[in-house]
């Protein structure tokens, strides 16, 4: 292949796409355009920027960067992951039907059931790891299939290629939340997704210091609608927050490599630990979808859940962690440990949790990039409290 015309690699695009030196000063880092408005030369004559809700150069750079990393034609960023998901849902109207995974990030069914259902969009929830149940749930009015893979906290995978073939046949959009794997380990658009969403709050930003969300598009109509929603509804990402993500993505490739290495080591440690009853991690050969994980992802990532046996055991252990921090969220450089039943999945209710298999003894870790020996030693001493 001619090296000069081939697409640069992932890490190169993460550092350079949209992150070209500033044309005026040569500043190697994209400037933060902290401005609400732009001076116009005369009536109707300006440099493409009129008002910062509509467009901002820092934001434009980030949108170019993230579109490139996911292999989309363009992207639009929003004030949080939830704002991004809400924005993409404006493409659907009253009477439209959506088939969604039955084990999504808790905020998503909350948005669907308690906000969007009120506007007449209908939702059905199925186990998307079973392609046939996705196909069976699609009706004449279905416009979108919404999938998270792997799921939180059970780490169940959905076969994106197989689901995208069903969607194509039925003329339904496939939207994938790629937050857990990041574009470094999983490329849903290459597997047939029509749109990809992220909470950039997590691995893309990577430093637990800002919220954000993005929708990556594959068709001009999607870009047009999302640009309109930025202007019309206004839940845009601020220039400073855009800059944080631009800085964060520069190290995405090396961070994900280290997250993955540490994730595998922590999973291996947990599997052999006497107090741990079960480990959920797609990189373990006994994960029911280990083969799919190897095909669909280029790494296994840093998200691991495990079973301590009871709420009491989980509590005893979580009280004792020192290197790991007990808290919600994930994807930062620091190891975060959480208790799904009382934190991320409290709103699902006891019955809902039982249906999808989330127990009171389940603990979830987002393995950070500290020295892995320190993470393992900390988990070991905390588990000894059980
Ligand atoms: C955190 C998260 C969201 C929501 O993102 P916010 O930035 O918190 O609004 C959506 N999907 C997944 C998978 C997440 O982890």
mmCIF file of N, CA, C and O in Angstrom, residues 60-92:
data_model
loop_
_atom_site.group_PDB
_atom_site.id
_atom_site.type_symbol
_atom_site.label_atom_id
_atom_site.label_comp_id
_atom_site.label_asym_id
_atom_site.label_seq_id
_atom_site.Cartn_x
_atom_site.Cartn_y
_atom_site.Cartn_z
ATOM 1 N N UNK A 60 -16.005 22.248 16.973
ATOM 2 C CA UNK A 60 -15.864 21.706 15.609
ATOM 3 C C UNK A 60 -14.675 20.761 15.525
ATOM 4 O O UNK A 60 -14.762 19.689 14.934
ATOM 5 N N UNK A 61 -13.567 21.145 16.156
ATOM 6 C CA UNK A 61 -12.359 20.303 16.122
ATOM 7 C C UNK A 61 -12.612 18.960 16.794
ATOM 8 O O UNK A 61 -12.199 17.919 16.313
ATOM 9 N N UNK A 62 -13.285 19.003 17.949
ATOM 10 C CA UNK A 62 -13.569 17.748 18.666
ATOM 11 C C UNK A 62 -14.493 16.862 17.826
ATOM 12 O O UNK A 62 -14.296 15.641 17.747
ATOM 13 N N UNK A 63 -15.487 17.491 17.192
ATOM 14 C CA UNK A 63 -16.433 16.707 16.385
ATOM 15 C C UNK A 63 -15.733 16.028 15.205
ATOM 16 O O UNK A 63 -16.058 14.892 14.853
ATOM 17 N N UNK A 64 -14.743 16.712 14.622
ATOM 18 C CA UNK A 64 -13.966 16.093 13.532
ATOM 19 C C UNK A 64 -13.174 14.905 14.057
ATOM 20 O O UNK A 64 -13.106 13.845 13.445
ATOM 21 N N UNK A 65 -12.562 15.114 15.207
ATOM 22 C CA UNK A 65 -11.716 14.074 15.796
ATOM 23 C C UNK A 65 -12.518 12.810 16.096
ATOM 24 O O UNK A 65 -12.135 11.701 15.690
ATOM 25 N N UNK A 66 -13.640 12.972 16.790
ATOM 26 C CA UNK A 66 -14.403 11.794 17.219
ATOM 27 C C UNK A 66 -15.040 11.076 16.036
ATOM 28 O O UNK A 66 -15.134 9.849 16.025
ATOM 29 N N UNK A 67 -15.455 11.834 15.013
ATOM 30 C CA UNK A 67 -16.011 11.200 13.805
ATOM 31 C C UNK A 67 -14.959 10.311 13.167
ATOM 32 O O UNK A 67 -15.234 9.185 12.744
ATOM 33 N N UNK A 68 -13.733 10.798 13.127
ATOM 34 C CA UNK A 68 -12.655 10.023 12.525
ATOM 35 C C UNK A 68 -12.379 8.747 13.323
ATOM 36 O O UNK A 68 -12.217 7.664 12.756
ATOM 37 N N UNK A 69 -12.369 8.846 14.651
ATOM 38 C CA UNK A 69 -12.048 7.667 15.468
ATOM 39 C C UNK A 69 -13.106 6.574 15.351
ATOM 40 O O UNK A 69 -12.790 5.389 15.427
ATOM 41 N N UNK A 70 -14.368 6.973 15.142
ATOM 42 C CA UNK A 70 -15.437 5.966 15.019
ATOM 43 C C UNK A 70 -15.718 5.585 13.563
ATOM 44 O O UNK A 70 -16.570 4.743 13.301
ATOM 45 N N UNK A 71 -15.045 6.253 12.607
ATOM 46 C CA UNK A 71 -15.288 5.931 11.200
ATOM 47 C C UNK A 71 -16.616 6.437 10.680
ATOM 48 O O UNK A 71 -17.216 5.842 9.774
ATOM 49 N N UNK A 72 -17.117 7.550 11.253
ATOM 50 C CA UNK A 72 -18.365 8.145 10.775
ATOM 51 C C UNK A 72 -18.082 9.307 9.835
ATOM 52 O O UNK A 72 -16.920 9.682 9.627
ATOM 53 N N UNK A 73 -19.142 9.913 9.263
ATOM 54 C CA UNK A 73 -18.936 11.055 8.365
ATOM 55 C C UNK A 73 -18.824 12.363 9.144
ATOM 56 O O UNK A 73 -18.241 13.333 8.667
ATOM 57 N N UNK A 74 -19.417 12.405 10.331
ATOM 58 C CA UNK A 74 -19.367 13.606 11.182
ATOM 59 C C UNK A 74 -19.884 13.203 12.555
ATOM 60 O O UNK A 74 -20.448 12.110 12.717
ATOM 61 N N UNK A 75 -19.668 14.084 13.526
ATOM 62 C CA UNK A 75 -20.248 13.817 14.845
ATOM 63 C C UNK A 75 -20.730 15.133 15.432
ATOM 64 O O UNK A 75 -20.349 16.212 14.971
ATOM 65 N N UNK A 76 -21.589 15.035 16.437
ATOM 66 C CA UNK A 76 -22.046 16.220 17.152
ATOM 67 C C UNK A 76 -21.959 15.940 18.647
ATOM 68 O O UNK A 76 -22.384 14.885 19.098
ATOM 69 N N UNK A 77 -21.385 16.894 19.388
ATOM 70 C CA UNK A 77 -21.190 16.668 20.825
ATOM 71 C C UNK A 77 -22.204 17.452 21.654
ATOM 72 O O UNK A 77 -22.655 18.533 21.262
ATOM 73 N N UNK A 78 -22.531 16.892 22.811
ATOM 74 C CA UNK A 78 -23.574 17.435 23.683
ATOM 75 C C UNK A 78 -23.072 17.479 25.121
ATOM 76 O O UNK A 78 -22.010 16.949 25.437
ATOM 77 N N UNK A 79 -23.883 18.099 25.978
ATOM 78 C CA UNK A 79 -23.452 18.407 27.348
ATOM 79 C C UNK A 79 -23.216 17.185 28.232
ATOM 80 O O UNK A 79 -22.560 17.284 29.265
ATOM 81 N N UNK A 80 -23.754 16.042 27.849
ATOM 82 C CA UNK A 80 -23.534 14.802 28.601
ATOM 83 C C UNK A 80 -23.906 13.647 27.687
ATOM 84 O O UNK A 80 -24.482 13.865 26.606
ATOM 85 N N UNK A 81 -23.610 12.454 28.136
ATOM 86 C CA UNK A 81 -24.024 11.284 27.365
ATOM 87 C C UNK A 81 -25.539 11.253 27.202
ATOM 88 O O UNK A 81 -26.065 10.991 26.119
ATOM 89 N N UNK A 82 -26.263 11.542 28.286
ATOM 90 C CA UNK A 82 -27.727 11.527 28.217
ATOM 91 C C UNK A 82 -28.250 12.586 27.255
ATOM 92 O O UNK A 82 -29.227 12.349 26.541
ATOM 93 N N UNK A 83 -27.617 13.774 27.225
ATOM 94 C CA UNK A 83 -28.053 14.821 26.290
ATOM 95 C C UNK A 83 -27.845 14.357 24.847
ATOM 96 O O UNK A 83 -28.660 14.663 23.960
ATOM 97 N N UNK A 84 -26.770 13.604 24.606
ATOM 98 C CA UNK A 84 -26.500 13.088 23.252
ATOM 99 C C UNK A 84 -27.568 12.071 22.848
ATOM 100 O O UNK A 84 -28.083 12.100 21.720
ATOM 101 N N UNK A 85 -27.922 11.180 23.774
ATOM 102 C CA UNK A 85 -28.921 10.151 23.478
ATOM 103 C C UNK A 85 -30.285 10.811 23.258
ATOM 104 O O UNK A 85 -31.023 10.480 22.329
ATOM 105 N N UNK A 86 -30.596 11.796 24.098
ATOM 106 C CA UNK A 86 -31.853 12.528 23.923
ATOM 107 C C UNK A 86 -31.888 13.223 22.557
ATOM 108 O O UNK A 86 -32.900 13.194 21.860
ATOM 109 N N UNK A 87 -30.757 13.809 22.162
ATOM 110 C CA UNK A 87 -30.696 14.518 20.877
ATOM 111 C C UNK A 87 -30.945 13.559 19.722
ATOM 112 O O UNK A 87 -31.692 13.878 18.786
ATOM 113 N N UNK A 88 -30.342 12.374 19.771
ATOM 114 C CA UNK A 88 -30.533 11.470 18.625
ATOM 115 C C UNK A 88 -31.969 10.959 18.569
ATOM 116 O O UNK A 88 -32.499 10.678 17.492
ATOM 117 N N UNK A 89 -32.620 10.889 19.738
ATOM 118 C CA UNK A 89 -34.009 10.413 19.754
ATOM 119 C C UNK A 89 -34.985 11.406 19.116
ATOM 120 O O UNK A 89 -36.101 11.040 18.786
ATOM 121 N N UNK A 90 -34.537 12.655 18.910
ATOM 122 C CA UNK A 90 -35.423 13.614 18.232
ATOM 123 C C UNK A 90 -35.604 13.257 16.759
ATOM 124 O O UNK A 90 -36.416 13.865 16.071
ATOM 125 N N UNK A 91 -34.832 12.282 16.265
ATOM 126 C CA UNK A 91 -35.038 11.821 14.885
ATOM 127 C C UNK A 91 -36.277 10.948 14.775
ATOM 128 O O UNK A 91 -36.691 10.585 13.681
ATOM 129 N N UNK A 92 -36.850 10.568 15.935
ATOM 130 C CA UNK A 92 -38.005 9.679 15.919
ATOM 131 C C UNK A 92 -39.214 10.436 16.441
ATOM 132 O O UNK A 92 -39.078 11.387 17.205
#
